[in-house]
Amino acid sequence: SFRQYCSPQSLPLVSMPLTTGEFEVFRSCARNYRRKPITVRLKYLSALEEWILENLPVIRKALSDDLGKPAMESDLTEAYGVLGEIRHARSRLPEWMADQPVGTPLSMIGTRAWSCQEPKGVCLLIGPWNFPFLLMVGPLISALAAGNATILKPSEFAPATGRLLTQMVAAVFPADLVCVKEGDHTVSEQLLTLPFDHVFFTGSARVGKIVHAAAAQLNASVTLELGGQCPVIVCADANLEDAARKIVAAKFFNCGQACVAPDHVLVDARIFDPFLNILREQVTALFGDSQQIEQSPDYGRLIHRQHAERLHKLLNDALASGAVLRLGGISRPEQRFMAPTIITGTASSMRIRQEEIFGPILPVEPFESLETALLESGGQDIPLAVYAFTRSRTNLELIRDERRSGALLWNDCAVHFLHPGLPFGGRQGSGLGRAHGHAGFLTFSNQRSILKQRIGWTGIRLFYPPYSRLKRRLADLLLRWF
Ligand code: NAD
């Protein structure tokens, strides 16, 4: 039942299209699943956890095949990211699912009201290639916890992980509750013709717009987790070594292919030169010197040759337009390798400063005054996160007020992704809606309002026609005081 097609790396499977009839089977499964007690949801979450713990070596192998991910990186970012979400959801699910009573204002006297969370129904998850396991299974946990049937469309550029997801889902879930549809954009396009209740998309801003428009045709609600372009601001009072180590770790893990990776660094001009030296030292401390990095088991690879060539050109164009190479620069697109690279002297007119870099190139630029730097960058797209390194609360508050973003981190980069208590997501160009933990549960739930009224006399009846003078006076009292 599968046909094959060519991708840049290997031959991933393309699943058969989902027919309207098959979709209806999912819908009726969703109707059954929503009526099941909480123990059923908890059972699936536990079964998923168990499968992941038993299959860690297989997950590492798939991620190594797709992205050359070091085993430790797979465990900490992809497997633990998901396990942490499962445990967080399992322990809080009773609280999240409980009805929320609301108080009764005087104007509503005689009523009782509460809100409850109901599953949306059948949800579609479309994923990217950079964290192909985490970014498919993370939203799946929220969708399942909220009681939905779910269809996953992983990225065609991480075929080993796509296949692994298919195996995992077949082993853990009934086929009409969760299924995986592998293949390229044509598979997403076909799926987006079906009447899903919610579409959760993680990927580029360009495709996000296409998915948003398709979801509008379905009247489906939508979550968009899009591009990062996260700036780092290093103030003069920062601990330079601490800041440099954190920036290097967050920029160069997964070879810079993370939506939460630092995109560029703005550094107070007074500490620019010493900071640049420390930044270079930290690259060597974490990944070895430039001769060793290519052999280092701790440094990943770019996803495919086309992406490696894009980065190669981005770097060379910047250097040709006057940027200065400060570290690295070795790039072998045919091997999908690019060394950790630091450049300075970039201008905002250069492509490298306009596009999301999404690779191991780090532009570092000085600023004379924090206020001016913030003012100049304030007009840009809203990033997923802003990372501020400073000891001063005043600086932090200035950055918070002047630079909008989905998240603000004080003295670290990227780690908020792994905090299940924090809603995760962007604004405008970096996304729409929130994921993770309780926010993820709410994303996949409809908040339903329930109101119980008395039979017979009610407060509202005082205002039914005919409108007497007494009712007029009551209405005046209501307008003025209640
Ligand atoms: P992409 O947009 O190219 O692809 C994402 C998914 O969309 C894939 O499954 C792909 O098959 C599908 N797709 C492609 N064209 C489509 C179309 N016309 N209609 C419907 N579906 C289509 O993104 P990518 O290259 O896989 O991932 C990289 C991007 O994802 C970066 O911009 C990165 O910042 C972003 N990202 C964001 C987050 C986040 O949480 N905000 C996380 C990871 C990656």
PDB file of C-alpha atoms in Angstrom, residues 158-342:
ATOM      1  CA  ALA A 158      14.052  13.115   8.320  1.00  0.00           C
ATOM      2  CA  PRO A 159      12.886   9.807   6.806  1.00  0.00           C
ATOM      3  CA  ALA A 160      14.472   7.500   9.404  1.00  0.00           C
ATOM      4  CA  THR A 161      12.597   9.279  12.195  1.00  0.00           C
ATOM      5  CA  GLY A 162       9.418   9.323  10.092  1.00  0.00           C
ATOM      6  CA  ARG A 163       9.572   5.545   9.812  1.00  0.00           C
ATOM      7  CA  LEU A 164      10.335   5.205  13.516  1.00  0.00           C
ATOM      8  CA  LEU A 165       7.268   7.317  14.356  1.00  0.00           C
ATOM      9  CA  THR A 166       5.130   5.038  12.183  1.00  0.00           C
ATOM     10  CA  GLN A 167       6.425   1.986  14.097  1.00  0.00           C
ATOM     11  CA  MET A 168       5.972   3.648  17.475  1.00  0.00           C
ATOM     12  CA  VAL A 169       2.398   4.721  16.777  1.00  0.00           C
ATOM     13  CA  ALA A 170       1.481   1.250  15.455  1.00  0.00           C
ATOM     14  CA  ALA A 171       2.912  -0.337  18.621  1.00  0.00           C
ATOM     15  CA  VAL A 172       1.289   1.996  21.154  1.00  0.00           C
ATOM     16  CA  PHE A 173      -2.072   3.238  19.812  1.00  0.00           C
ATOM     17  CA  PRO A 174      -5.178   1.873  18.097  1.00  0.00           C
ATOM     18  CA  ALA A 175      -4.940   2.593  14.345  1.00  0.00           C
ATOM     19  CA  ASP A 176      -8.050   4.813  14.415  1.00  0.00           C
ATOM     20  CA  LEU A 177      -6.823   6.964  17.328  1.00  0.00           C
ATOM     21  CA  VAL A 178      -3.353   7.947  16.103  1.00  0.00           C
ATOM     22  CA  CYS A 179      -1.746   7.401  12.708  1.00  0.00           C
ATOM     23  CA  VAL A 180       1.283   8.669  10.803  1.00  0.00           C
ATOM     24  CA  LYS A 181       1.200   9.777   7.178  1.00  0.00           C
ATOM     25  CA  GLU A 182       4.707   9.927   5.715  1.00  0.00           C
ATOM     26  CA  GLY A 183       5.729  11.874   2.630  1.00  0.00           C
ATOM     27  CA  ASP A 184       6.376  15.355   1.270  1.00  0.00           C
ATOM     28  CA  HIS A 185       4.256  18.503   1.037  1.00  0.00           C
ATOM     29  CA  THR A 186       1.733  16.805  -1.253  1.00  0.00           C
ATOM     30  CA  VAL A 187       0.729  14.575   1.668  1.00  0.00           C
ATOM     31  CA  SER A 188       0.090  17.670   3.850  1.00  0.00           C
ATOM     32  CA  GLU A 189      -1.827  19.288   1.023  1.00  0.00           C
ATOM     33  CA  GLN A 190      -4.106  16.263   0.674  1.00  0.00           C
ATOM     34  CA  LEU A 191      -4.620  16.041   4.442  1.00  0.00           C
ATOM     35  CA  LEU A 192      -5.491  19.736   4.573  1.00  0.00           C
ATOM     36  CA  THR A 193      -8.564  19.073   2.408  1.00  0.00           C
ATOM     37  CA  LEU A 194     -10.109  16.952   5.206  1.00  0.00           C
ATOM     38  CA  PRO A 195     -12.341  18.513   7.887  1.00  0.00           C
ATOM     39  CA  PHE A 196      -9.856  18.578  10.793  1.00  0.00           C
ATOM     40  CA  ASP A 197     -10.864  20.394  13.962  1.00  0.00           C
ATOM     41  CA  HIS A 198      -7.356  21.680  14.731  1.00  0.00           C
ATOM     42  CA  VAL A 199      -4.143  22.007  12.726  1.00  0.00           C
ATOM     43  CA  PHE A 200      -0.853  22.240  14.640  1.00  0.00           C
ATOM     44  CA  PHE A 201       1.999  23.237  12.316  1.00  0.00           C
ATOM     45  CA  THR A 202       5.707  23.509  13.144  1.00  0.00           C
ATOM     46  CA  GLY A 203       7.939  24.743  10.327  1.00  0.00           C
ATOM     47  CA  SER A 204       8.899  27.777   8.275  1.00  0.00           C
ATOM     48  CA  ALA A 205       6.992  31.063   8.174  1.00  0.00           C
ATOM     49  CA  ARG A 206       6.501  30.650   4.411  1.00  0.00           C
ATOM     50  CA  VAL A 207       4.724  27.301   4.692  1.00  0.00           C
ATOM     51  CA  GLY A 208       2.977  28.481   7.870  1.00  0.00           C
ATOM     52  CA  LYS A 209       1.060  31.027   5.771  1.00  0.00           C
ATOM     53  CA  ILE A 210      -0.043  28.309   3.329  1.00  0.00           C
ATOM     54  CA  VAL A 211      -1.182  26.058   6.190  1.00  0.00           C
ATOM     55  CA  HIS A 212      -2.975  28.961   7.891  1.00  0.00           C
ATOM     56  CA  ALA A 213      -4.915  29.715   4.694  1.00  0.00           C
ATOM     57  CA  ALA A 214      -5.810  26.021   4.215  1.00  0.00           C
ATOM     58  CA  ALA A 215      -6.996  25.728   7.842  1.00  0.00           C
ATOM     59  CA  ALA A 216      -9.205  28.803   7.335  1.00  0.00           C
ATOM     60  CA  GLN A 217     -10.999  26.964   4.505  1.00  0.00           C
ATOM     61  CA  LEU A 218     -11.751  24.142   6.968  1.00  0.00           C
ATOM     62  CA  ASN A 219     -12.828  26.525   9.743  1.00  0.00           C
ATOM     63  CA  ALA A 220     -10.222  24.697  11.831  1.00  0.00           C
ATOM     64  CA  SER A 221      -8.396  26.398  14.684  1.00  0.00           C
ATOM     65  CA  VAL A 222      -4.650  26.588  14.117  1.00  0.00           C
ATOM     66  CA  THR A 223      -1.370  26.736  15.998  1.00  0.00           C
ATOM     67  CA  LEU A 224       1.716  27.894  14.113  1.00  0.00           C
ATOM     68  CA  GLU A 225       5.178  27.295  15.567  1.00  0.00           C
ATOM     69  CA  LEU A 226       7.416  29.178  13.122  1.00  0.00           C
ATOM     70  CA  GLY A 227      10.898  30.572  12.576  1.00  0.00           C
ATOM     71  CA  GLY A 228      13.089  31.785  15.409  1.00  0.00           C
ATOM     72  CA  GLN A 229      15.611  34.581  14.582  1.00  0.00           C
ATOM     73  CA  CYS A 230      16.317  34.953  18.306  1.00  0.00           C
ATOM     74  CA  PRO A 231      18.703  37.818  19.185  1.00  0.00           C
ATOM     75  CA  VAL A 232      21.117  37.762  22.133  1.00  0.00           C
ATOM     76  CA  ILE A 233      21.992  40.954  23.971  1.00  0.00           C
ATOM     77  CA  VAL A 234      25.148  40.989  26.100  1.00  0.00           C
ATOM     78  CA  CYS A 235      25.434  44.017  28.383  1.00  0.00           C
ATOM     79  CA  ALA A 236      28.706  45.331  29.816  1.00  0.00           C
ATOM     80  CA  ASP A 237      27.864  44.071  33.321  1.00  0.00           C
ATOM     81  CA  ALA A 238      27.329  40.431  32.213  1.00  0.00           C
ATOM     82  CA  ASN A 239      29.536  37.594  33.385  1.00  0.00           C
ATOM     83  CA  LEU A 240      31.343  37.201  30.060  1.00  0.00           C
ATOM     84  CA  GLU A 241      32.564  33.629  30.417  1.00  0.00           C
ATOM     85  CA  ASP A 242      29.200  32.388  31.638  1.00  0.00           C
ATOM     86  CA  ALA A 243      27.383  34.196  28.809  1.00  0.00           C
ATOM     87  CA  ALA A 244      29.795  32.966  26.133  1.00  0.00           C
ATOM     88  CA  ARG A 245      29.558  29.326  27.241  1.00  0.00           C
ATOM     89  CA  LYS A 246      25.755  29.397  27.216  1.00  0.00           C
ATOM     90  CA  ILE A 247      25.574  31.141  23.830  1.00  0.00           C
ATOM     91  CA  VAL A 248      28.017  28.679  22.238  1.00  0.00           C
ATOM     92  CA  ALA A 249      26.158  25.645  23.641  1.00  0.00           C
ATOM     93  CA  ALA A 250      22.760  26.939  22.468  1.00  0.00           C
ATOM     94  CA  LYS A 251      23.998  28.068  19.051  1.00  0.00           C
ATOM     95  CA  PHE A 252      25.993  25.042  17.948  1.00  0.00           C
ATOM     96  CA  PHE A 253      23.995  22.062  19.282  1.00  0.00           C
ATOM     97  CA  ASN A 254      22.122  20.351  16.435  1.00  0.00           C
ATOM     98  CA  CYS A 255      24.526  22.296  14.186  1.00  0.00           C
ATOM     99  CA  GLY A 256      22.593  25.532  14.755  1.00  0.00           C
ATOM    100  CA  GLN A 257      19.373  24.063  13.348  1.00  0.00           C
ATOM    101  CA  ALA A 258      17.076  25.019  16.211  1.00  0.00           C
ATOM    102  CA  CYS A 259      14.266  27.557  16.225  1.00  0.00           C
ATOM    103  CA  VAL A 260      15.446  28.655  19.695  1.00  0.00           C
ATOM    104  CA  ALA A 261      19.157  28.910  18.733  1.00  0.00           C
ATOM    105  CA  PRO A 262      20.708  32.382  19.056  1.00  0.00           C
ATOM    106  CA  ASP A 263      20.511  33.971  15.599  1.00  0.00           C
ATOM    107  CA  HIS A 264      22.915  36.868  16.211  1.00  0.00           C
ATOM    108  CA  VAL A 265      24.604  38.498  19.215  1.00  0.00           C
ATOM    109  CA  LEU A 266      24.618  42.213  20.066  1.00  0.00           C
ATOM    110  CA  VAL A 267      27.407  43.100  22.502  1.00  0.00           C
ATOM    111  CA  ASP A 268      28.111  46.310  24.414  1.00  0.00           C
ATOM    112  CA  ALA A 269      31.011  47.950  22.529  1.00  0.00           C
ATOM    113  CA  ARG A 270      32.997  48.414  25.781  1.00  0.00           C
ATOM    114  CA  ILE A 271      33.417  44.648  26.191  1.00  0.00           C
ATOM    115  CA  PHE A 272      33.243  43.631  22.534  1.00  0.00           C
ATOM    116  CA  ASP A 273      36.864  42.534  21.967  1.00  0.00           C
ATOM    117  CA  PRO A 274      37.330  40.544  25.208  1.00  0.00           C
ATOM    118  CA  PHE A 275      33.923  38.946  24.723  1.00  0.00           C
ATOM    119  CA  LEU A 276      34.745  37.856  21.169  1.00  0.00           C
ATOM    120  CA  ASN A 277      37.939  36.180  22.427  1.00  0.00           C
ATOM    121  CA  ILE A 278      36.068  34.353  25.181  1.00  0.00           C
ATOM    122  CA  LEU A 279      33.395  33.271  22.688  1.00  0.00           C
ATOM    123  CA  ARG A 280      36.072  31.695  20.469  1.00  0.00           C
ATOM    124  CA  GLU A 281      37.704  29.995  23.471  1.00  0.00           C
ATOM    125  CA  GLN A 282      34.363  28.518  24.453  1.00  0.00           C
ATOM    126  CA  VAL A 283      33.832  26.983  20.993  1.00  0.00           C
ATOM    127  CA  THR A 284      37.166  25.192  21.416  1.00  0.00           C
ATOM    128  CA  ALA A 285      36.351  24.211  25.011  1.00  0.00           C
ATOM    129  CA  LEU A 286      33.022  22.652  24.011  1.00  0.00           C
ATOM    130  CA  PHE A 287      33.771  21.153  20.571  1.00  0.00           C
ATOM    131  CA  GLY A 288      37.591  20.994  20.251  1.00  0.00           C
ATOM    132  CA  ASP A 289      39.792  23.087  17.925  1.00  0.00           C
ATOM    133  CA  SER A 290      38.809  23.629  14.310  1.00  0.00           C
ATOM    134  CA  GLN A 291      40.896  20.642  13.133  1.00  0.00           C
ATOM    135  CA  GLN A 292      39.102  18.280  15.524  1.00  0.00           C
ATOM    136  CA  ILE A 293      35.515  19.437  15.068  1.00  0.00           C
ATOM    137  CA  GLU A 294      34.917  17.498  11.854  1.00  0.00           C
ATOM    138  CA  GLN A 295      35.810  14.264  13.686  1.00  0.00           C
ATOM    139  CA  SER A 296      34.057  15.213  16.922  1.00  0.00           C
ATOM    140  CA  PRO A 297      31.287  12.783  17.920  1.00  0.00           C
ATOM    141  CA  ASP A 298      29.687  15.700  19.787  1.00  0.00           C
ATOM    142  CA  TYR A 299      28.988  17.825  16.700  1.00  0.00           C
ATOM    143  CA  GLY A 300      26.053  17.093  14.368  1.00  0.00           C
ATOM    144  CA  ARG A 301      25.504  17.541  10.632  1.00  0.00           C
ATOM    145  CA  LEU A 302      23.270  19.713   8.447  1.00  0.00           C
ATOM    146  CA  ILE A 303      20.076  18.069   7.266  1.00  0.00           C
ATOM    147  CA  HIS A 304      20.833  17.884   3.543  1.00  0.00           C
ATOM    148  CA  ARG A 305      23.130  19.189   0.867  1.00  0.00           C
ATOM    149  CA  GLN A 306      20.732  21.871  -0.340  1.00  0.00           C
ATOM    150  CA  HIS A 307      20.566  23.384   3.165  1.00  0.00           C
ATOM    151  CA  ALA A 308      24.374  23.141   3.492  1.00  0.00           C
ATOM    152  CA  GLU A 309      24.765  24.950   0.147  1.00  0.00           C
ATOM    153  CA  ARG A 310      22.341  27.673   1.254  1.00  0.00           C
ATOM    154  CA  LEU A 311      24.437  28.300   4.394  1.00  0.00           C
ATOM    155  CA  HIS A 312      27.686  28.187   2.392  1.00  0.00           C
ATOM    156  CA  LYS A 313      26.327  30.902   0.092  1.00  0.00           C
ATOM    157  CA  LEU A 314      24.886  32.950   2.961  1.00  0.00           C
ATOM    158  CA  LEU A 315      28.346  33.026   4.601  1.00  0.00           C
ATOM    159  CA  ASN A 316      30.269  33.756   1.402  1.00  0.00           C
ATOM    160  CA  ASP A 317      27.867  36.529   0.364  1.00  0.00           C
ATOM    161  CA  ALA A 318      28.286  38.173   3.781  1.00  0.00           C
ATOM    162  CA  LEU A 319      32.100  37.904   3.582  1.00  0.00           C
ATOM    163  CA  ALA A 320      32.072  39.295   0.031  1.00  0.00           C
ATOM    164  CA  SER A 321      30.015  42.285   1.240  1.00  0.00           C
ATOM    165  CA  GLY A 322      32.505  43.198   3.981  1.00  0.00           C
ATOM    166  CA  ALA A 323      31.798  40.870   6.936  1.00  0.00           C
ATOM    167  CA  VAL A 324      34.906  39.521   8.710  1.00  0.00           C
ATOM    168  CA  LEU A 325      35.503  35.854   9.544  1.00  0.00           C
ATOM    169  CA  ARG A 326      36.506  35.493  13.227  1.00  0.00           C
ATOM    170  CA  LEU A 327      36.291  31.719  13.649  1.00  0.00           C
ATOM    171  CA  GLY A 328      35.585  28.598  11.591  1.00  0.00           C
ATOM    172  CA  GLY A 329      34.294  29.151   8.069  1.00  0.00           C
ATOM    173  CA  ILE A 330      35.121  25.590   6.939  1.00  0.00           C
ATOM    174  CA  SER A 331      32.165  24.376   4.922  1.00  0.00           C
ATOM    175  CA  ARG A 332      31.792  21.120   2.973  1.00  0.00           C
ATOM    176  CA  PRO A 333      28.237  21.023   1.607  1.00  0.00           C
ATOM    177  CA  GLU A 334      28.717  17.576   0.045  1.00  0.00           C
ATOM    178  CA  GLN A 335      29.525  16.188   3.541  1.00  0.00           C
ATOM    179  CA  ARG A 336      26.709  18.270   5.114  1.00  0.00           C
ATOM    180  CA  PHE A 337      29.404  19.789   7.347  1.00  0.00           C
ATOM    181  CA  MET A 338      29.966  23.365   8.448  1.00  0.00           C
ATOM    182  CA  ALA A 339      32.277  24.238  11.354  1.00  0.00           C
ATOM    183  CA  PRO A 340      31.055  26.561  14.118  1.00  0.00           C
ATOM    184  CA  THR A 341      31.574  29.966  12.518  1.00  0.00           C
ATOM    185  CA  ILE A 342      31.690  33.445  14.026  1.00  0.00           C
TER     186      ILE A 342
END
